[in-house]
Amino acid sequence: MADIIQLLPDHVANQIAAGEVVQRPASVVKELLENAIDAEATTIKLIIKDAGKTLIQVIDNGKGMSTTDARLSFERHATSKIKTADDLFHLNTKGFRGEALASIAAIAHVELKTRQEQVEIGTSICIEGSHMVSQEVVVTPIGTSVSVKNLFFNIPARRNFLKSDTVELRHVIDEFHRVALAHPKVHFLLYNNGSETFNLPVSNYRQRIVNIFGSKTNEKLVPVEEETEVIKISGFVGKPEFAKKTRGEQYFFVNNRFIRSAYLNHAILSAFEGLIKTGTHPSYFLNLTVDPQTIDINIHPTKTEIKFDDEHTLYAILRSAVKHSLGQFNISPVLDFERDSNLDTPYNYSKSTVRAPKIEIDRNYNPFQDSESFKRQTSSFNKRPSDSWDSLYVGLDSKNITPQGNSDMKFEGEASDGSLFESNEQVNMTYQLHNKYIISAIKSGMLVIDQYRAHQRVLYEDFLQNMTVKEAVSQQLLFALELHFSSQEIEIIKQLKEDLEHTGFVFSKIANESVEITGVPLNVPESEVSIILEQLINDVQHEVPNSNFSAIDLLAKSMAKSLAIKTGQILKKDEQEYIVNRLFACKEPNISPANRLIFITVGVDELDKKFI
Ligand code: ADP
Ligand code: MG
């Protein structure tokens, strides 16, 4: 038998390795920015075209490479950063695997220009899909410039898998933010499609945060400082009242490296307990400094997870440090005369109106009345809303449904001995269970409807209708509402402006970091506007690609999600009935806009079986 095992050619091995390192343009951005940081650059410029699909270029003024190193840098496992396995435990560089440049060069057109300080002339190297195209001497500034063009040109499947420019750009900017936040002493610039999107001068940490997230951020930050033997914590948390519905600005850095940690995130959440509404997320920008020997960052090639030796201790220290800072902050507002008086009311009560207790009496109730005439009364009541109720039977899957129009529709109360209790049940028709489900009687048994999903469906179809026929009713605000956003968030609002206007929004001004709104869709409370827009921006940024995606659809879904009555909300009888009736007037009452089941039916026959 012939031998069949072969070593893979380098370019094939590189392409396979690239799959691990480079998932999307943002992965390239991360690697190149980190290389520039490792090269001790003080100014780093990132240039992006078409969300990185056409061009990603990073120019730094770092220490550059010699001609030999420039060439070697594209070899797999070629690194200047570690020499022995032991070095892995004393890492103070971002890179160490020596895989990034080799991987990137395997799946793109790469041009490297680099020069060291002590030499006059630099080196330029062009590589396309691991094949060296040219190597020349060039005149170039001190430092390194790497341009990566036509990412995934030789892996069409990967290229097609990329998401929309909005989404890819979002990921690119996220990476840029992470590196820029970890290194405030480095000047960063970002040019997107020819225009300067960020120019972040050397500054302190607080200014860096403000330069990235907008001037309004400044007043939201509470400093956190703590130093113990095992960890040093410094940075900021957002004040509780600015907690967001969406997880936005949450950053942990460990030894200047961005990491994710659900566990440490939980430590922060627990420090905020009681201060923020459930379902909202505080922002934080925290730098943790630990002995490099106590962490293992080697567990994932993209390196955002990390293993700590003593997580429990870190958890406790982090939680108490944040709590302490929030405590200090809570004392100071007493002296703050500009404080918004709304903050003094507990969240749950600030919006609700006071309702006087009510006693309801049934004036027609006559204990001596015979049961026959009582039955007549209730059954005529039952037939009143028949129009809308008819629709309930459409499409319901049950063998026992009587044909439509059959006038001797029977209710349980009538069929049995007509006791008062059962009749009352009939009059009310719907019942709310655990402030979550609406139970509604139908011919074959009952419907159990998820109130949140049902209302989302109703609102979604309404919004969609309004936007497509472009005749939404707008409600004029008494005072223009000014809302603050970061510059990228404003870009998204600009893109969606026209569709938003078709739902009833009126924008009187869109500035660099704020919008002014003078009209909102009918029935949208003013207090919800910022939450709706925030949710919407978040949804756009995390859009999941699917064939029927459209901005209008996303907008309608997002607004429906924000505005629908939530699980946990007590509904009055007429509200329950409204939702049920409107739901079954929808085109697709069965599934929510997010493709979830809205209701189930429980047949009398199923119930009967249980009572055998
Ligand atoms: P790693 O960063 O893990 O070492 P890379 O493939 O990213 O691996 O880079 C390989 C080597 O190329 C680095 O170790 C470094 O010596 C050199 N290099 C890469 N980018 C730069 C840069 N911007 N400036 C100077 N040297 C660089
Ligand atoms: Mg690297």
PDB file of N, CA and C in Angstrom, residues 360-362 364-365 369 371 373-386 389 409-414 418-432 439-442 572-578 581:
ATOM      1  N   GLU A 360     -67.428  48.008  43.084  1.00  0.00           N
ATOM      2  CA  GLU A 360     -68.378  47.815  42.004  1.00  0.00           C
ATOM      3  C   GLU A 360     -69.584  47.035  42.502  1.00  0.00           C
ATOM      4  N   ILE A 361     -70.768  47.549  42.172  1.00  0.00           N
ATOM      5  CA  ILE A 361     -71.986  46.859  42.612  1.00  0.00           C
ATOM      6  C   ILE A 361     -72.777  46.471  41.376  1.00  0.00           C
ATOM      7  N   ASP A 362     -73.299  45.277  41.395  1.00  0.00           N
ATOM      8  CA  ASP A 362     -74.165  44.874  40.300  1.00  0.00           C
ATOM      9  C   ASP A 362     -75.579  45.283  40.656  1.00  0.00           C
ATOM     10  N   ASN A 364     -78.223  45.265  39.019  1.00  0.00           N
ATOM     11  CA  ASN A 364     -79.316  44.430  38.505  1.00  0.00           C
ATOM     12  C   ASN A 364     -79.476  43.121  39.260  1.00  0.00           C
ATOM     13  N   TYR A 365     -78.569  42.921  40.173  1.00  0.00           N
ATOM     14  CA  TYR A 365     -78.595  41.628  40.828  1.00  0.00           C
ATOM     15  C   TYR A 365     -79.812  41.487  41.740  1.00  0.00           C
ATOM     16  N   GLN A 369     -84.481  36.524  41.692  1.00  0.00           N
ATOM     17  CA  GLN A 369     -84.769  36.305  40.279  1.00  0.00           C
ATOM     18  C   GLN A 369     -84.549  34.832  39.935  1.00  0.00           C
ATOM     19  N   SER A 371     -83.493  31.490  37.843  1.00  0.00           N
ATOM     20  CA  SER A 371     -82.244  31.268  37.117  1.00  0.00           C
ATOM     21  C   SER A 371     -82.443  31.340  35.597  1.00  0.00           C
ATOM     22  N   SER A 373     -84.308  33.481  33.707  1.00  0.00           N
ATOM     23  CA  SER A 373     -84.188  34.826  33.147  1.00  0.00           C
ATOM     24  C   SER A 373     -82.754  35.345  33.298  1.00  0.00           C
ATOM     25  N   PHE A 374     -82.088  34.899  34.336  1.00  0.00           N
ATOM     26  CA  PHE A 374     -80.689  35.311  34.493  1.00  0.00           C
ATOM     27  C   PHE A 374     -79.842  34.798  33.337  1.00  0.00           C
ATOM     28  N   LYS A 375     -80.159  33.542  32.966  1.00  0.00           N
ATOM     29  CA  LYS A 375     -79.412  32.945  31.854  1.00  0.00           C
ATOM     30  C   LYS A 375     -79.633  33.729  30.572  1.00  0.00           C
ATOM     31  N   ARG A 376     -80.854  34.169  30.377  1.00  0.00           N
ATOM     32  CA  ARG A 376     -81.156  34.916  29.160  1.00  0.00           C
ATOM     33  C   ARG A 376     -80.321  36.199  29.100  1.00  0.00           C
ATOM     34  N   GLN A 377     -80.289  36.858  30.274  1.00  0.00           N
ATOM     35  CA  GLN A 377     -79.498  38.088  30.338  1.00  0.00           C
ATOM     36  C   GLN A 377     -78.046  37.860  29.942  1.00  0.00           C
ATOM     37  N   THR A 378     -77.442  36.835  30.557  1.00  0.00           N
ATOM     38  CA  THR A 378     -76.025  36.624  30.291  1.00  0.00           C
ATOM     39  C   THR A 378     -75.777  36.212  28.855  1.00  0.00           C
ATOM     40  N   SER A 379     -76.678  35.405  28.305  1.00  0.00           N
ATOM     41  CA  SER A 379     -76.357  34.964  26.956  1.00  0.00           C
ATOM     42  C   SER A 379     -76.503  36.103  25.956  1.00  0.00           C
ATOM     43  N   SER A 380     -77.398  37.050  26.186  1.00  0.00           N
ATOM     44  CA  SER A 380     -77.478  38.160  25.236  1.00  0.00           C
ATOM     45  C   SER A 380     -76.226  39.027  25.363  1.00  0.00           C
ATOM     46  N   PHE A 381     -75.707  39.121  26.569  1.00  0.00           N
ATOM     47  CA  PHE A 381     -74.466  39.879  26.752  1.00  0.00           C
ATOM     48  C   PHE A 381     -73.322  39.227  25.964  1.00  0.00           C
ATOM     49  N   ASN A 382     -73.315  37.895  26.056  1.00  0.00           N
ATOM     50  CA  ASN A 382     -72.243  37.164  25.400  1.00  0.00           C
ATOM     51  C   ASN A 382     -72.190  37.379  23.903  1.00  0.00           C
ATOM     52  N   LYS A 383     -73.313  37.598  23.315  1.00  0.00           N
ATOM     53  CA  LYS A 383     -73.322  37.665  21.855  1.00  0.00           C
ATOM     54  C   LYS A 383     -72.923  39.033  21.341  1.00  0.00           C
ATOM     55  N   ARG A 384     -72.875  40.010  22.228  1.00  0.00           N
ATOM     56  CA  ARG A 384     -72.618  41.379  21.797  1.00  0.00           C
ATOM     57  C   ARG A 384     -71.365  41.536  20.918  1.00  0.00           C
ATOM     58  N   PRO A 385     -70.198  41.146  21.404  1.00  0.00           N
ATOM     59  CA  PRO A 385     -69.023  41.425  20.584  1.00  0.00           C
ATOM     60  C   PRO A 385     -68.759  40.337  19.563  1.00  0.00           C
ATOM     61  N   SER A 386     -69.842  39.753  19.021  1.00  0.00           N
ATOM     62  CA  SER A 386     -69.650  38.549  18.235  1.00  0.00           C
ATOM     63  C   SER A 386     -68.777  38.755  16.998  1.00  0.00           C
ATOM     64  N   TRP A 389     -65.283  38.300  17.857  1.00  0.00           N
ATOM     65  CA  TRP A 389     -65.039  36.959  18.386  1.00  0.00           C
ATOM     66  C   TRP A 389     -65.043  35.909  17.300  1.00  0.00           C
ATOM     67  N   MET A 409     -74.617  28.753  19.419  1.00  0.00           N
ATOM     68  CA  MET A 409     -73.328  28.714  20.091  1.00  0.00           C
ATOM     69  C   MET A 409     -73.595  28.559  21.584  1.00  0.00           C
ATOM     70  N   LYS A 410     -73.044  27.529  22.154  1.00  0.00           N
ATOM     71  CA  LYS A 410     -73.362  27.256  23.560  1.00  0.00           C
ATOM     72  C   LYS A 410     -72.184  27.569  24.473  1.00  0.00           C
ATOM     73  N   PHE A 411     -72.491  28.192  25.574  1.00  0.00           N
ATOM     74  CA  PHE A 411     -71.454  28.428  26.576  1.00  0.00           C
ATOM     75  C   PHE A 411     -71.666  27.493  27.740  1.00  0.00           C
ATOM     76  N   GLU A 412     -70.597  27.216  28.402  1.00  0.00           N
ATOM     77  CA  GLU A 412     -70.663  26.260  29.501  1.00  0.00           C
ATOM     78  C   GLU A 412     -71.725  26.613  30.531  1.00  0.00           C
ATOM     79  N   GLY A 413     -71.786  27.891  30.850  1.00  0.00           N
ATOM     80  CA  GLY A 413     -72.717  28.347  31.878  1.00  0.00           C
ATOM     81  C   GLY A 413     -74.149  27.998  31.530  1.00  0.00           C
ATOM     82  N   GLU A 414     -74.454  28.077  30.255  1.00  0.00           N
ATOM     83  CA  GLU A 414     -75.823  27.802  29.840  1.00  0.00           C
ATOM     84  C   GLU A 414     -76.124  26.317  29.889  1.00  0.00           C
ATOM     85  N   GLY A 418     -76.423  26.485  35.415  1.00  0.00           N
ATOM     86  CA  GLY A 418     -76.557  27.933  35.411  1.00  0.00           C
ATOM     87  C   GLY A 418     -76.253  28.582  36.739  1.00  0.00           C
ATOM     88  N   SER A 419     -75.305  28.038  37.481  1.00  0.00           N
ATOM     89  CA  SER A 419     -74.998  28.655  38.769  1.00  0.00           C
ATOM     90  C   SER A 419     -74.341  30.012  38.558  1.00  0.00           C
ATOM     91  N   LEU A 420     -74.472  30.873  39.526  1.00  0.00           N
ATOM     92  CA  LEU A 420     -74.015  32.243  39.419  1.00  0.00           C
ATOM     93  C   LEU A 420     -72.536  32.315  39.073  1.00  0.00           C
ATOM     94  N   PHE A 421     -71.744  31.480  39.725  1.00  0.00           N
ATOM     95  CA  PHE A 421     -70.300  31.512  39.547  1.00  0.00           C
ATOM     96  C   PHE A 421     -69.906  31.309  38.081  1.00  0.00           C
ATOM     97  N   GLU A 422     -70.465  30.294  37.498  1.00  0.00           N
ATOM     98  CA  GLU A 422     -70.097  30.012  36.112  1.00  0.00           C
ATOM     99  C   GLU A 422     -70.546  31.106  35.163  1.00  0.00           C
ATOM    100  N   SER A 423     -71.736  31.634  35.420  1.00  0.00           N
ATOM    101  CA  SER A 423     -72.239  32.677  34.531  1.00  0.00           C
ATOM    102  C   SER A 423     -71.329  33.886  34.557  1.00  0.00           C
ATOM    103  N   ASN A 424     -70.887  34.231  35.761  1.00  0.00           N
ATOM    104  CA  ASN A 424     -69.990  35.375  35.860  1.00  0.00           C
ATOM    105  C   ASN A 424     -68.737  35.190  35.028  1.00  0.00           C
ATOM    106  N   GLU A 425     -68.222  33.969  35.072  1.00  0.00           N
ATOM    107  CA  GLU A 425     -67.037  33.660  34.273  1.00  0.00           C
ATOM    108  C   GLU A 425     -67.294  33.972  32.815  1.00  0.00           C
ATOM    109  N   GLN A 426     -68.482  33.651  32.371  1.00  0.00           N
ATOM    110  CA  GLN A 426     -68.802  33.866  30.974  1.00  0.00           C
ATOM    111  C   GLN A 426     -68.846  35.329  30.612  1.00  0.00           C
ATOM    112  N   VAL A 427     -69.418  36.126  31.499  1.00  0.00           N
ATOM    113  CA  VAL A 427     -69.556  37.550  31.194  1.00  0.00           C
ATOM    114  C   VAL A 427     -68.182  38.144  30.964  1.00  0.00           C
ATOM    115  N   ASN A 428     -67.214  37.680  31.754  1.00  0.00           N
ATOM    116  CA  ASN A 428     -65.904  38.303  31.661  1.00  0.00           C
ATOM    117  C   ASN A 428     -65.044  37.783  30.512  1.00  0.00           C
ATOM    118  N   MET A 429     -65.283  36.593  30.099  1.00  0.00           N
ATOM    119  CA  MET A 429     -64.634  36.024  28.928  1.00  0.00           C
ATOM    120  C   MET A 429     -63.104  35.862  29.000  1.00  0.00           C
ATOM    121  N   THR A 430     -62.362  36.884  29.434  1.00  0.00           N
ATOM    122  CA  THR A 430     -60.914  36.709  29.513  1.00  0.00           C
ATOM    123  C   THR A 430     -60.472  36.782  30.962  1.00  0.00           C
ATOM    124  N   TYR A 431     -59.286  36.223  31.175  1.00  0.00           N
ATOM    125  CA  TYR A 431     -58.749  36.152  32.527  1.00  0.00           C
ATOM    126  C   TYR A 431     -57.237  36.250  32.407  1.00  0.00           C
ATOM    127  N   GLN A 432     -56.636  37.019  33.302  1.00  0.00           N
ATOM    128  CA  GLN A 432     -55.176  37.144  33.202  1.00  0.00           C
ATOM    129  C   GLN A 432     -54.507  36.250  34.236  1.00  0.00           C
ATOM    130  N   ILE A 439     -56.036  34.269  29.387  1.00  0.00           N
ATOM    131  CA  ILE A 439     -56.792  33.046  29.113  1.00  0.00           C
ATOM    132  C   ILE A 439     -58.122  33.475  28.524  1.00  0.00           C
ATOM    133  N   SER A 440     -58.498  32.851  27.451  1.00  0.00           N
ATOM    134  CA  SER A 440     -59.749  33.243  26.828  1.00  0.00           C
ATOM    135  C   SER A 440     -60.514  31.990  26.425  1.00  0.00           C
ATOM    136  N   ALA A 441     -61.802  31.980  26.756  1.00  0.00           N
ATOM    137  CA  ALA A 441     -62.600  30.800  26.422  1.00  0.00           C
ATOM    138  C   ALA A 441     -62.970  30.814  24.953  1.00  0.00           C
ATOM    139  N   ILE A 442     -62.849  29.683  24.304  1.00  0.00           N
ATOM    140  CA  ILE A 442     -63.355  29.552  22.940  1.00  0.00           C
ATOM    141  C   ILE A 442     -64.204  28.294  22.876  1.00  0.00           C
ATOM    142  N   LYS A 572     -56.315  45.396  32.656  1.00  0.00           N
ATOM    143  CA  LYS A 572     -57.732  45.444  32.992  1.00  0.00           C
ATOM    144  C   LYS A 572     -58.486  44.586  31.985  1.00  0.00           C
ATOM    145  N   LYS A 573     -59.736  44.277  32.350  1.00  0.00           N
ATOM    146  CA  LYS A 573     -60.541  43.416  31.476  1.00  0.00           C
ATOM    147  C   LYS A 573     -60.599  43.934  30.046  1.00  0.00           C
ATOM    148  N   ASP A 574     -60.891  45.244  29.903  1.00  0.00           N
ATOM    149  CA  ASP A 574     -61.051  45.751  28.542  1.00  0.00           C
ATOM    150  C   ASP A 574     -59.726  45.727  27.788  1.00  0.00           C
ATOM    151  N   GLU A 575     -58.632  45.860  28.526  1.00  0.00           N
ATOM    152  CA  GLU A 575     -57.320  45.789  27.870  1.00  0.00           C
ATOM    153  C   GLU A 575     -57.045  44.370  27.377  1.00  0.00           C
ATOM    154  N   GLN A 576     -57.411  43.409  28.226  1.00  0.00           N
ATOM    155  CA  GLN A 576     -57.229  42.008  27.817  1.00  0.00           C
ATOM    156  C   GLN A 576     -58.030  41.719  26.555  1.00  0.00           C
ATOM    157  N   GLU A 577     -59.283  42.189  26.578  1.00  0.00           N
ATOM    158  CA  GLU A 577     -60.147  41.908  25.431  1.00  0.00           C
ATOM    159  C   GLU A 577     -59.656  42.614  24.178  1.00  0.00           C
ATOM    160  N   TYR A 578     -59.148  43.833  24.372  1.00  0.00           N
ATOM    161  CA  TYR A 578     -58.624  44.592  23.245  1.00  0.00           C
ATOM    162  C   TYR A 578     -57.497  43.807  22.570  1.00  0.00           C
ATOM    163  N   ASN A 581     -58.835  40.682  20.756  1.00  0.00           N
ATOM    164  CA  ASN A 581     -59.546  41.020  19.521  1.00  0.00           C
ATOM    165  C   ASN A 581     -58.613  41.513  18.430  1.00  0.00           C
TER     166      ASN A 581
END
